Amino acid sequence: MASTDITSDRKRPDGAAGPVDTKPDDLAGLEAGLDALDAVQIRRTPVREVLLRKVLPPVVAVTLVLVVWELLVRAQVTEVYKLPPPSAVWDSAREMWLKGTLLEVVWTSVSRGLLGFLLAVAIGTPLGLLVARVKLVRAAIGPILSGLQSLPSVAWVAPAVIWLGLNDQMMFAVILLGAVPSIANGLVSGVDQVPPLFLRAGRTLGAIGIRGTWHIVLPAALPGYLAGLKQGWAFSWRSLMAAEIIASSPELGLGLGQLLENGRSNFDMPGVFLSILLILFVGIAIDLLIFSPLERWVLRSRGLLVKN
């Protein structure tokens, strides 16, 4: 049986060649060095650093945009009715706030968008798994999903109105047709990037079928799946805005898309700019409140992000 002593071929103190025992201190130092390489430095980020790195840059960017906007208005690069000053947009927002309609308009669109996105996740996730794991299904449906993902969502508004009429079901149909392909393709891409070693190890441990999908495939495919979810939300939001702009009706209530279309119809440019800013604000808020924390959690769980 081979000896477990740790030796080397260095010369012994008497000058003769041959193995010598390695000091325990050397081994401890080596282990400590390797542990230091793998260790993640955990520290609490100071509030001042958070403000400088996270809060200040977007505030400065927004301030610069407003300054440039005001300068263009003062320089009279175009007529005021085409490019209203920021103060006019603010007055429009303030008027809607005092009437109590601002939050109602935003919530009408946000609630539709989130519900449609959740339905798209419920449909796109099993569809993506089916396409990723069954070769025959991938050969049949895979190209169709890629084609649907590249198809503009606005193309579905006209047939959806004819099929379902001017109602919320039409809105959800347009959202699903725009978001499901992105979510499914994102999951397929994530599954394709799972190392085969993970799958073999899972089968060895008895993780096959649904158990293997739940414990091996989905966790390993999570980065690609999350990217698909993020893109799916973007498609959901854009599809909803297209549907609300084209298929506006009093029965549907007043959403951000209808608000934008009403501003165009009434030549109300402050209202148009307000609608655009609100649509942009909702998109940024959803990304910061939902998807950015999820991305940080995934990166931390894989040791790719320093814990603060």
PDB file of C-alpha atoms in Angstrom:
ATOM      1  CA  MET A   1       0.000   0.000   0.000  1.00  0.00           C
ATOM      2  CA  ALA A   2       1.428   3.393  -0.964  1.00  0.00           C
ATOM      3  CA  SER A   3       2.449   5.684   1.796  1.00  0.00           C
ATOM      4  CA  THR A   4       0.297   8.722   2.472  1.00  0.00           C
ATOM      5  CA  ASP A   5       3.276  10.866   3.453  1.00  0.00           C
ATOM      6  CA  ILE A   6       3.659  13.981   1.377  1.00  0.00           C
ATOM      7  CA  THR A   7       7.193  13.989  -0.051  1.00  0.00           C
ATOM      8  CA  SER A   8       9.204  15.771  -2.698  1.00  0.00           C
ATOM      9  CA  ASP A   9      12.438  15.152  -4.618  1.00  0.00           C
ATOM     10  CA  ARG A  10      14.308  18.033  -3.036  1.00  0.00           C
ATOM     11  CA  LYS A  11      17.769  17.414  -1.595  1.00  0.00           C
ATOM     12  CA  ARG A  12      17.973  16.377   2.008  1.00  0.00           C
ATOM     13  CA  PRO A  13      19.873  18.482   4.534  1.00  0.00           C
ATOM     14  CA  ASP A  14      22.862  16.057   4.333  1.00  0.00           C
ATOM     15  CA  GLY A  15      23.244  16.789   0.597  1.00  0.00           C
ATOM     16  CA  ALA A  16      22.094  13.374  -0.633  1.00  0.00           C
ATOM     17  CA  ALA A  17      19.381  13.147  -3.254  1.00  0.00           C
ATOM     18  CA  GLY A  18      16.088  11.597  -2.301  1.00  0.00           C
ATOM     19  CA  PRO A  19      12.637  12.292  -0.946  1.00  0.00           C
ATOM     20  CA  VAL A  20      12.219  14.470   2.083  1.00  0.00           C
ATOM     21  CA  ASP A  21       9.142  15.091   4.161  1.00  0.00           C
ATOM     22  CA  THR A  22       7.248  18.302   3.411  1.00  0.00           C
ATOM     23  CA  LYS A  23       6.596  20.367   6.462  1.00  0.00           C
ATOM     24  CA  PRO A  24       2.973  20.512   7.639  1.00  0.00           C
ATOM     25  CA  ASP A  25       3.246  24.291   7.620  1.00  0.00           C
ATOM     26  CA  ASP A  26       3.877  24.212   3.857  1.00  0.00           C
ATOM     27  CA  LEU A  27       0.756  22.160   3.285  1.00  0.00           C
ATOM     28  CA  ALA A  28      -1.315  24.467   5.481  1.00  0.00           C
ATOM     29  CA  GLY A  29      -0.011  27.475   3.590  1.00  0.00           C
ATOM     30  CA  LEU A  30      -0.911  25.887   0.254  1.00  0.00           C
ATOM     31  CA  GLU A  31      -4.449  25.098   1.415  1.00  0.00           C
ATOM     32  CA  ALA A  32      -4.877  28.624   2.747  1.00  0.00           C
ATOM     33  CA  GLY A  33      -3.752  30.070  -0.568  1.00  0.00           C
ATOM     34  CA  LEU A  34      -6.207  27.947  -2.540  1.00  0.00           C
ATOM     35  CA  ASP A  35      -9.031  28.878  -0.170  1.00  0.00           C
ATOM     36  CA  ALA A  36      -8.191  32.551  -0.627  1.00  0.00           C
ATOM     37  CA  LEU A  37      -8.507  32.192  -4.385  1.00  0.00           C
ATOM     38  CA  ASP A  38     -11.990  30.691  -4.078  1.00  0.00           C
ATOM     39  CA  ALA A  39     -13.225  32.981  -1.338  1.00  0.00           C
ATOM     40  CA  VAL A  40     -15.647  35.764  -2.183  1.00  0.00           C
ATOM     41  CA  GLN A  41     -15.066  38.971  -0.328  1.00  0.00           C
ATOM     42  CA  ILE A  42     -18.250  39.940   1.467  1.00  0.00           C
ATOM     43  CA  ARG A  43     -18.638  43.510   2.540  1.00  0.00           C
ATOM     44  CA  ARG A  44     -21.380  46.000   3.094  1.00  0.00           C
ATOM     45  CA  THR A  45     -21.370  48.703   0.424  1.00  0.00           C
ATOM     46  CA  PRO A  46     -21.408  52.174   2.027  1.00  0.00           C
ATOM     47  CA  VAL A  47     -24.463  54.308   1.373  1.00  0.00           C
ATOM     48  CA  ARG A  48     -22.297  57.022  -0.168  1.00  0.00           C
ATOM     49  CA  GLU A  49     -20.863  54.543  -2.682  1.00  0.00           C
ATOM     50  CA  VAL A  50     -24.333  53.290  -3.571  1.00  0.00           C
ATOM     51  CA  LEU A  51     -25.512  56.831  -4.204  1.00  0.00           C
ATOM     52  CA  LEU A  52     -22.495  57.641  -6.355  1.00  0.00           C
ATOM     53  CA  ARG A  53     -22.581  54.455  -8.416  1.00  0.00           C
ATOM     54  CA  LYS A  54     -26.285  53.624  -8.627  1.00  0.00           C
ATOM     55  CA  VAL A  55     -28.318  56.799  -8.098  1.00  0.00           C
ATOM     56  CA  LEU A  56     -26.192  59.660  -9.343  1.00  0.00           C
ATOM     57  CA  PRO A  57     -25.503  58.445 -12.944  1.00  0.00           C
ATOM     58  CA  PRO A  58     -29.168  58.069 -13.991  1.00  0.00           C
ATOM     59  CA  VAL A  59     -30.086  61.341 -12.257  1.00  0.00           C
ATOM     60  CA  VAL A  60     -27.323  63.139 -14.158  1.00  0.00           C
ATOM     61  CA  ALA A  61     -28.417  61.519 -17.436  1.00  0.00           C
ATOM     62  CA  VAL A  62     -32.055  62.552 -16.956  1.00  0.00           C
ATOM     63  CA  THR A  63     -30.985  66.083 -16.009  1.00  0.00           C
ATOM     64  CA  LEU A  64     -28.867  66.370 -19.151  1.00  0.00           C
ATOM     65  CA  VAL A  65     -31.766  65.198 -21.323  1.00  0.00           C
ATOM     66  CA  LEU A  66     -34.065  67.796 -19.780  1.00  0.00           C
ATOM     67  CA  VAL A  67     -31.461  70.534 -20.223  1.00  0.00           C
ATOM     68  CA  VAL A  68     -30.900  69.664 -23.882  1.00  0.00           C
ATOM     69  CA  TRP A  69     -34.667  69.464 -24.405  1.00  0.00           C
ATOM     70  CA  GLU A  70     -35.168  72.927 -22.899  1.00  0.00           C
ATOM     71  CA  LEU A  71     -32.296  74.359 -24.946  1.00  0.00           C
ATOM     72  CA  LEU A  72     -33.796  73.012 -28.167  1.00  0.00           C
ATOM     73  CA  VAL A  73     -37.131  74.597 -27.296  1.00  0.00           C
ATOM     74  CA  ARG A  74     -35.512  77.947 -26.496  1.00  0.00           C
ATOM     75  CA  ALA A  75     -33.464  77.785 -29.700  1.00  0.00           C
ATOM     76  CA  GLN A  76     -36.745  77.348 -31.599  1.00  0.00           C
ATOM     77  CA  VAL A  77     -35.425  74.490 -33.726  1.00  0.00           C
ATOM     78  CA  THR A  78     -39.057  73.753 -34.568  1.00  0.00           C
ATOM     79  CA  GLU A  79     -42.541  74.976 -33.758  1.00  0.00           C
ATOM     80  CA  VAL A  80     -43.685  74.792 -30.143  1.00  0.00           C
ATOM     81  CA  TYR A  81     -46.687  72.640 -31.034  1.00  0.00           C
ATOM     82  CA  LYS A  82     -44.262  70.020 -32.393  1.00  0.00           C
ATOM     83  CA  LEU A  83     -41.761  70.144 -29.523  1.00  0.00           C
ATOM     84  CA  PRO A  84     -43.379  71.396 -26.307  1.00  0.00           C
ATOM     85  CA  PRO A  85     -41.188  72.500 -23.392  1.00  0.00           C
ATOM     86  CA  PRO A  86     -40.720  70.144 -20.423  1.00  0.00           C
ATOM     87  CA  SER A  87     -42.832  72.475 -18.314  1.00  0.00           C
ATOM     88  CA  ALA A  88     -45.844  71.865 -20.597  1.00  0.00           C
ATOM     89  CA  VAL A  89     -45.464  68.099 -20.189  1.00  0.00           C
ATOM     90  CA  TRP A  90     -45.204  68.547 -16.432  1.00  0.00           C
ATOM     91  CA  ASP A  91     -48.383  70.648 -16.433  1.00  0.00           C
ATOM     92  CA  SER A  92     -50.174  67.894 -18.360  1.00  0.00           C
ATOM     93  CA  ALA A  93     -49.063  65.282 -15.805  1.00  0.00           C
ATOM     94  CA  ARG A  94     -50.052  67.545 -12.930  1.00  0.00           C
ATOM     95  CA  GLU A  95     -53.497  68.092 -14.419  1.00  0.00           C
ATOM     96  CA  MET A  96     -54.098  64.346 -14.765  1.00  0.00           C
ATOM     97  CA  TRP A  97     -52.860  63.817 -11.211  1.00  0.00           C
ATOM     98  CA  LEU A  98     -55.258  66.408  -9.804  1.00  0.00           C
ATOM     99  CA  LYS A  99     -58.110  64.775 -11.727  1.00  0.00           C
ATOM    100  CA  GLY A 100     -57.150  61.400 -10.271  1.00  0.00           C
ATOM    101  CA  THR A 101     -56.721  59.753 -13.683  1.00  0.00           C
ATOM    102  CA  LEU A 102     -52.930  59.434 -13.929  1.00  0.00           C
ATOM    103  CA  LEU A 103     -52.491  56.352 -11.738  1.00  0.00           C
ATOM    104  CA  GLU A 104     -55.660  54.817 -13.149  1.00  0.00           C
ATOM    105  CA  VAL A 105     -54.334  55.051 -16.705  1.00  0.00           C
ATOM    106  CA  VAL A 106     -50.965  53.584 -15.710  1.00  0.00           C
ATOM    107  CA  TRP A 107     -52.531  50.734 -13.722  1.00  0.00           C
ATOM    108  CA  THR A 108     -54.884  49.811 -16.573  1.00  0.00           C
ATOM    109  CA  SER A 109     -51.943  49.080 -18.849  1.00  0.00           C
ATOM    110  CA  VAL A 110     -49.630  47.632 -16.188  1.00  0.00           C
ATOM    111  CA  SER A 111     -52.243  45.168 -14.916  1.00  0.00           C
ATOM    112  CA  ARG A 112     -52.969  43.998 -18.461  1.00  0.00           C
ATOM    113  CA  GLY A 113     -49.284  43.689 -19.264  1.00  0.00           C
ATOM    114  CA  LEU A 114     -48.382  41.736 -16.111  1.00  0.00           C
ATOM    115  CA  LEU A 115     -51.349  39.362 -16.394  1.00  0.00           C
ATOM    116  CA  GLY A 116     -50.634  38.728 -20.058  1.00  0.00           C
ATOM    117  CA  PHE A 117     -46.952  38.150 -19.257  1.00  0.00           C
ATOM    118  CA  LEU A 118     -47.800  35.608 -16.534  1.00  0.00           C
ATOM    119  CA  LEU A 119     -50.046  33.759 -18.981  1.00  0.00           C
ATOM    120  CA  ALA A 120     -47.212  33.809 -21.520  1.00  0.00           C
ATOM    121  CA  VAL A 121     -44.830  32.336 -18.923  1.00  0.00           C
ATOM    122  CA  ALA A 122     -47.329  29.584 -18.094  1.00  0.00           C
ATOM    123  CA  ILE A 123     -47.577  28.656 -21.776  1.00  0.00           C
ATOM    124  CA  GLY A 124     -44.044  29.386 -22.982  1.00  0.00           C
ATOM    125  CA  THR A 125     -42.218  27.449 -20.239  1.00  0.00           C
ATOM    126  CA  PRO A 126     -43.642  23.957 -20.920  1.00  0.00           C
ATOM    127  CA  LEU A 127     -43.567  24.668 -24.647  1.00  0.00           C
ATOM    128  CA  GLY A 128     -39.861  25.573 -24.444  1.00  0.00           C
ATOM    129  CA  LEU A 129     -39.082  22.429 -22.458  1.00  0.00           C
ATOM    130  CA  LEU A 130     -40.957  20.297 -24.960  1.00  0.00           C
ATOM    131  CA  VAL A 131     -39.118  21.816 -27.914  1.00  0.00           C
ATOM    132  CA  ALA A 132     -35.756  21.562 -26.165  1.00  0.00           C
ATOM    133  CA  ARG A 133     -36.094  17.939 -25.030  1.00  0.00           C
ATOM    134  CA  VAL A 134     -37.992  16.281 -27.896  1.00  0.00           C
ATOM    135  CA  LYS A 135     -36.122  16.271 -31.207  1.00  0.00           C
ATOM    136  CA  LEU A 136     -39.208  15.639 -33.325  1.00  0.00           C
ATOM    137  CA  VAL A 137     -41.051  18.567 -31.745  1.00  0.00           C
ATOM    138  CA  ARG A 138     -38.024  20.817 -32.224  1.00  0.00           C
ATOM    139  CA  ALA A 139     -37.807  19.906 -35.900  1.00  0.00           C
ATOM    140  CA  ALA A 140     -41.503  20.687 -36.357  1.00  0.00           C
ATOM    141  CA  ILE A 141     -42.042  23.732 -34.122  1.00  0.00           C
ATOM    142  CA  GLY A 142     -38.583  25.248 -33.638  1.00  0.00           C
ATOM    143  CA  PRO A 143     -38.477  27.183 -36.937  1.00  0.00           C
ATOM    144  CA  ILE A 144     -42.044  28.373 -36.400  1.00  0.00           C
ATOM    145  CA  LEU A 145     -41.160  29.800 -32.968  1.00  0.00           C
ATOM    146  CA  SER A 146     -38.159  31.615 -34.427  1.00  0.00           C
ATOM    147  CA  GLY A 147     -40.325  33.059 -37.186  1.00  0.00           C
ATOM    148  CA  LEU A 148     -43.017  34.171 -34.742  1.00  0.00           C
ATOM    149  CA  GLN A 149     -40.383  35.860 -32.573  1.00  0.00           C
ATOM    150  CA  SER A 150     -39.242  37.980 -35.508  1.00  0.00           C
ATOM    151  CA  LEU A 151     -42.799  38.853 -36.556  1.00  0.00           C
ATOM    152  CA  PRO A 152     -43.874  42.338 -35.376  1.00  0.00           C
ATOM    153  CA  SER A 153     -46.560  42.076 -32.717  1.00  0.00           C
ATOM    154  CA  VAL A 154     -48.599  44.818 -34.358  1.00  0.00           C
ATOM    155  CA  ALA A 155     -49.373  42.374 -37.188  1.00  0.00           C
ATOM    156  CA  TRP A 156     -51.567  40.339 -34.819  1.00  0.00           C
ATOM    157  CA  VAL A 157     -53.819  43.236 -33.793  1.00  0.00           C
ATOM    158  CA  ALA A 158     -56.037  43.197 -36.896  1.00  0.00           C
ATOM    159  CA  PRO A 159     -56.814  39.445 -36.877  1.00  0.00           C
ATOM    160  CA  ALA A 160     -57.229  39.466 -33.089  1.00  0.00           C
ATOM    161  CA  VAL A 161     -59.852  42.216 -33.351  1.00  0.00           C
ATOM    162  CA  ILE A 162     -61.715  40.237 -36.024  1.00  0.00           C
ATOM    163  CA  TRP A 163     -61.527  36.981 -34.084  1.00  0.00           C
ATOM    164  CA  LEU A 164     -62.262  38.235 -30.558  1.00  0.00           C
ATOM    165  CA  GLY A 165     -63.627  41.786 -30.900  1.00  0.00           C
ATOM    166  CA  LEU A 166     -62.638  44.891 -28.941  1.00  0.00           C
ATOM    167  CA  ASN A 167     -62.167  43.431 -25.456  1.00  0.00           C
ATOM    168  CA  ASP A 168     -59.485  42.355 -23.015  1.00  0.00           C
ATOM    169  CA  GLN A 169     -59.316  38.883 -24.551  1.00  0.00           C
ATOM    170  CA  MET A 170     -58.050  40.493 -27.752  1.00  0.00           C
ATOM    171  CA  MET A 171     -55.354  42.323 -25.789  1.00  0.00           C
ATOM    172  CA  PHE A 172     -54.195  39.140 -24.079  1.00  0.00           C
ATOM    173  CA  ALA A 173     -54.143  37.254 -27.382  1.00  0.00           C
ATOM    174  CA  VAL A 174     -51.803  39.855 -28.893  1.00  0.00           C
ATOM    175  CA  ILE A 175     -49.573  39.733 -25.808  1.00  0.00           C
ATOM    176  CA  LEU A 176     -49.368  35.932 -25.900  1.00  0.00           C
ATOM    177  CA  LEU A 177     -48.554  35.820 -29.588  1.00  0.00           C
ATOM    178  CA  GLY A 178     -45.764  38.324 -29.020  1.00  0.00           C
ATOM    179  CA  ALA A 179     -44.273  36.981 -25.771  1.00  0.00           C
ATOM    180  CA  VAL A 180     -44.629  33.185 -25.842  1.00  0.00           C
ATOM    181  CA  PRO A 181     -42.098  32.614 -28.673  1.00  0.00           C
ATOM    182  CA  SER A 182     -39.464  34.721 -26.890  1.00  0.00           C
ATOM    183  CA  ILE A 183     -39.910  32.894 -23.583  1.00  0.00           C
ATOM    184  CA  ALA A 184     -39.885  29.468 -25.249  1.00  0.00           C
ATOM    185  CA  ASN A 185     -36.811  30.258 -27.349  1.00  0.00           C
ATOM    186  CA  GLY A 186     -34.982  31.641 -24.317  1.00  0.00           C
ATOM    187  CA  LEU A 187     -35.580  28.401 -22.422  1.00  0.00           C
ATOM    188  CA  VAL A 188     -34.527  26.330 -25.432  1.00  0.00           C
ATOM    189  CA  SER A 189     -31.294  28.307 -25.636  1.00  0.00           C
ATOM    190  CA  GLY A 190     -30.667  27.810 -21.927  1.00  0.00           C
ATOM    191  CA  VAL A 191     -31.268  24.054 -22.130  1.00  0.00           C
ATOM    192  CA  ASP A 192     -28.933  23.764 -25.125  1.00  0.00           C
ATOM    193  CA  GLN A 193     -26.153  25.310 -23.019  1.00  0.00           C
ATOM    194  CA  VAL A 194     -26.479  22.809 -20.157  1.00  0.00           C
ATOM    195  CA  PRO A 195     -23.220  20.805 -19.974  1.00  0.00           C
ATOM    196  CA  PRO A 196     -23.818  17.122 -20.880  1.00  0.00           C
ATOM    197  CA  LEU A 197     -21.860  16.163 -17.765  1.00  0.00           C
ATOM    198  CA  PHE A 198     -24.663  17.585 -15.622  1.00  0.00           C
ATOM    199  CA  LEU A 199     -27.226  15.426 -17.390  1.00  0.00           C
ATOM    200  CA  ARG A 200     -25.110  12.286 -17.069  1.00  0.00           C
ATOM    201  CA  ALA A 201     -24.487  12.960 -13.393  1.00  0.00           C
ATOM    202  CA  GLY A 202     -28.204  13.474 -12.867  1.00  0.00           C
ATOM    203  CA  ARG A 203     -29.083  10.191 -14.561  1.00  0.00           C
ATOM    204  CA  THR A 204     -26.476   8.420 -12.446  1.00  0.00           C
ATOM    205  CA  LEU A 205     -28.146   9.773  -9.309  1.00  0.00           C
ATOM    206  CA  GLY A 206     -31.594   8.762 -10.564  1.00  0.00           C
ATOM    207  CA  ALA A 207     -32.744  12.226 -11.689  1.00  0.00           C
ATOM    208  CA  ILE A 208     -34.561  11.282 -14.875  1.00  0.00           C
ATOM    209  CA  GLY A 209     -37.815  12.379 -16.475  1.00  0.00           C
ATOM    210  CA  ILE A 210     -39.658  15.128 -14.640  1.00  0.00           C
ATOM    211  CA  ARG A 211     -37.323  14.858 -11.659  1.00  0.00           C
ATOM    212  CA  GLY A 212     -34.287  15.405 -13.875  1.00  0.00           C
ATOM    213  CA  THR A 213     -35.956  18.327 -15.601  1.00  0.00           C
ATOM    214  CA  TRP A 214     -36.839  19.992 -12.307  1.00  0.00           C
ATOM    215  CA  HIS A 215     -33.592  19.384 -10.405  1.00  0.00           C
ATOM    216  CA  ILE A 216     -30.999  19.390 -13.219  1.00  0.00           C
ATOM    217  CA  VAL A 217     -32.179  20.952 -16.466  1.00  0.00           C
ATOM    218  CA  LEU A 218     -34.106  23.984 -15.208  1.00  0.00           C
ATOM    219  CA  PRO A 219     -31.525  25.153 -12.633  1.00  0.00           C
ATOM    220  CA  ALA A 220     -28.692  24.760 -15.147  1.00  0.00           C
ATOM    221  CA  ALA A 221     -30.687  26.552 -17.866  1.00  0.00           C
ATOM    222  CA  LEU A 222     -31.746  29.389 -15.561  1.00  0.00           C
ATOM    223  CA  PRO A 223     -29.520  32.154 -17.075  1.00  0.00           C
ATOM    224  CA  GLY A 224     -30.860  31.565 -20.593  1.00  0.00           C
ATOM    225  CA  TYR A 225     -34.407  31.171 -19.286  1.00  0.00           C
ATOM    226  CA  LEU A 226     -34.153  34.452 -17.377  1.00  0.00           C
ATOM    227  CA  ALA A 227     -32.926  36.204 -20.524  1.00  0.00           C
ATOM    228  CA  GLY A 228     -35.955  34.796 -22.344  1.00  0.00           C
ATOM    229  CA  LEU A 229     -38.277  36.032 -19.595  1.00  0.00           C
ATOM    230  CA  LYS A 230     -36.791  39.508 -19.780  1.00  0.00           C
ATOM    231  CA  GLN A 231     -37.203  39.606 -23.534  1.00  0.00           C
ATOM    232  CA  GLY A 232     -40.688  38.132 -23.179  1.00  0.00           C
ATOM    233  CA  TRP A 233     -41.713  41.005 -20.901  1.00  0.00           C
ATOM    234  CA  ALA A 234     -40.365  43.507 -23.428  1.00  0.00           C
ATOM    235  CA  PHE A 235     -42.432  41.860 -26.159  1.00  0.00           C
ATOM    236  CA  SER A 236     -45.487  41.747 -23.879  1.00  0.00           C
ATOM    237  CA  TRP A 237     -45.251  45.463 -23.139  1.00  0.00           C
ATOM    238  CA  ARG A 238     -44.662  46.434 -26.772  1.00  0.00           C
ATOM    239  CA  SER A 239     -47.491  44.173 -27.966  1.00  0.00           C
ATOM    240  CA  LEU A 240     -49.883  45.698 -25.460  1.00  0.00           C
ATOM    241  CA  MET A 241     -48.970  49.253 -26.462  1.00  0.00           C
ATOM    242  CA  ALA A 242     -49.507  48.404 -30.140  1.00  0.00           C
ATOM    243  CA  ALA A 243     -52.888  46.844 -29.372  1.00  0.00           C
ATOM    244  CA  GLU A 244     -54.012  49.790 -27.246  1.00  0.00           C
ATOM    245  CA  ILE A 245     -52.966  52.343 -29.873  1.00  0.00           C
ATOM    246  CA  ILE A 246     -54.653  50.599 -32.807  1.00  0.00           C
ATOM    247  CA  ALA A 247     -57.707  49.104 -31.122  1.00  0.00           C
ATOM    248  CA  SER A 248     -58.748  51.972 -28.861  1.00  0.00           C
ATOM    249  CA  SER A 249     -62.311  51.832 -27.595  1.00  0.00           C
ATOM    250  CA  PRO A 250     -64.240  53.261 -24.623  1.00  0.00           C
ATOM    251  CA  GLU A 251     -65.103  49.685 -23.632  1.00  0.00           C
ATOM    252  CA  LEU A 252     -61.422  48.906 -23.114  1.00  0.00           C
ATOM    253  CA  GLY A 253     -60.829  51.746 -20.685  1.00  0.00           C
ATOM    254  CA  LEU A 254     -58.085  54.324 -20.936  1.00  0.00           C
ATOM    255  CA  GLY A 255     -54.587  52.866 -20.967  1.00  0.00           C
ATOM    256  CA  LEU A 256     -51.248  54.372 -21.904  1.00  0.00           C
ATOM    257  CA  GLY A 257     -51.610  53.353 -25.532  1.00  0.00           C
ATOM    258  CA  GLN A 258     -55.052  54.960 -25.764  1.00  0.00           C
ATOM    259  CA  LEU A 259     -53.695  58.055 -24.017  1.00  0.00           C
ATOM    260  CA  LEU A 260     -50.979  58.319 -26.654  1.00  0.00           C
ATOM    261  CA  GLU A 261     -53.456  57.888 -29.492  1.00  0.00           C
ATOM    262  CA  ASN A 262     -55.836  60.462 -27.971  1.00  0.00           C
ATOM    263  CA  GLY A 263     -52.985  62.967 -27.783  1.00  0.00           C
ATOM    264  CA  ARG A 264     -52.188  62.403 -31.453  1.00  0.00           C
ATOM    265  CA  SER A 265     -55.827  62.759 -32.478  1.00  0.00           C
ATOM    266  CA  ASN A 266     -56.233  65.996 -30.510  1.00  0.00           C
ATOM    267  CA  PHE A 267     -52.845  67.452 -31.541  1.00  0.00           C
ATOM    268  CA  ASP A 268     -51.931  67.498 -27.856  1.00  0.00           C
ATOM    269  CA  MET A 269     -48.151  67.159 -27.998  1.00  0.00           C
ATOM    270  CA  PRO A 270     -47.613  67.571 -24.229  1.00  0.00           C
ATOM    271  CA  GLY A 271     -50.016  64.652 -23.785  1.00  0.00           C
ATOM    272  CA  VAL A 272     -48.128  62.649 -26.418  1.00  0.00           C
ATOM    273  CA  PHE A 273     -44.781  63.244 -24.729  1.00  0.00           C
ATOM    274  CA  LEU A 274     -46.306  62.446 -21.336  1.00  0.00           C
ATOM    275  CA  SER A 275     -47.603  59.124 -22.652  1.00  0.00           C
ATOM    276  CA  ILE A 276     -44.202  58.240 -24.106  1.00  0.00           C
ATOM    277  CA  LEU A 277     -42.446  59.085 -20.837  1.00  0.00           C
ATOM    278  CA  LEU A 278     -44.925  57.036 -18.804  1.00  0.00           C
ATOM    279  CA  ILE A 279     -44.494  54.022 -21.100  1.00  0.00           C
ATOM    280  CA  LEU A 280     -40.729  54.356 -20.754  1.00  0.00           C
ATOM    281  CA  PHE A 281     -40.979  54.769 -16.979  1.00  0.00           C
ATOM    282  CA  VAL A 282     -43.027  51.579 -16.569  1.00  0.00           C
ATOM    283  CA  GLY A 283     -40.560  49.586 -18.648  1.00  0.00           C
ATOM    284  CA  ILE A 284     -37.601  50.835 -16.588  1.00  0.00           C
ATOM    285  CA  ALA A 285     -39.425  50.287 -13.283  1.00  0.00           C
ATOM    286  CA  ILE A 286     -40.307  46.664 -14.101  1.00  0.00           C
ATOM    287  CA  ASP A 287     -36.710  45.963 -15.081  1.00  0.00           C
ATOM    288  CA  LEU A 288     -35.286  47.537 -11.906  1.00  0.00           C
ATOM    289  CA  LEU A 289     -37.825  46.032  -9.511  1.00  0.00           C
ATOM    290  CA  ILE A 290     -38.150  42.505 -10.935  1.00  0.00           C
ATOM    291  CA  PHE A 291     -35.553  41.443 -13.484  1.00  0.00           C
ATOM    292  CA  SER A 292     -32.444  43.163 -12.125  1.00  0.00           C
ATOM    293  CA  PRO A 293     -32.810  41.549  -8.658  1.00  0.00           C
ATOM    294  CA  LEU A 294     -33.398  38.172 -10.314  1.00  0.00           C
ATOM    295  CA  GLU A 295     -30.275  38.564 -12.440  1.00  0.00           C
ATOM    296  CA  ARG A 296     -28.192  39.509  -9.398  1.00  0.00           C
ATOM    297  CA  TRP A 297     -29.528  36.494  -7.502  1.00  0.00           C
ATOM    298  CA  VAL A 298     -28.617  34.142 -10.351  1.00  0.00           C
ATOM    299  CA  LEU A 299     -25.120  35.620 -10.610  1.00  0.00           C
ATOM    300  CA  ARG A 300     -24.564  35.410  -6.856  1.00  0.00           C
ATOM    301  CA  SER A 301     -25.770  31.809  -6.728  1.00  0.00           C
ATOM    302  CA  ARG A 302     -23.108  30.944  -9.309  1.00  0.00           C
ATOM    303  CA  GLY A 303     -20.330  32.902  -7.626  1.00  0.00           C
ATOM    304  CA  LEU A 304     -20.191  35.447 -10.445  1.00  0.00           C
ATOM    305  CA  LEU A 305     -21.095  38.493  -8.383  1.00  0.00           C
ATOM    306  CA  VAL A 306     -19.602  39.796  -5.175  1.00  0.00           C
ATOM    307  CA  LYS A 307     -22.077  39.840  -2.299  1.00  0.00           C
ATOM    308  CA  ASN A 308     -22.619  43.254  -0.832  1.00  0.00           C
TER     309      ASN A 308
END
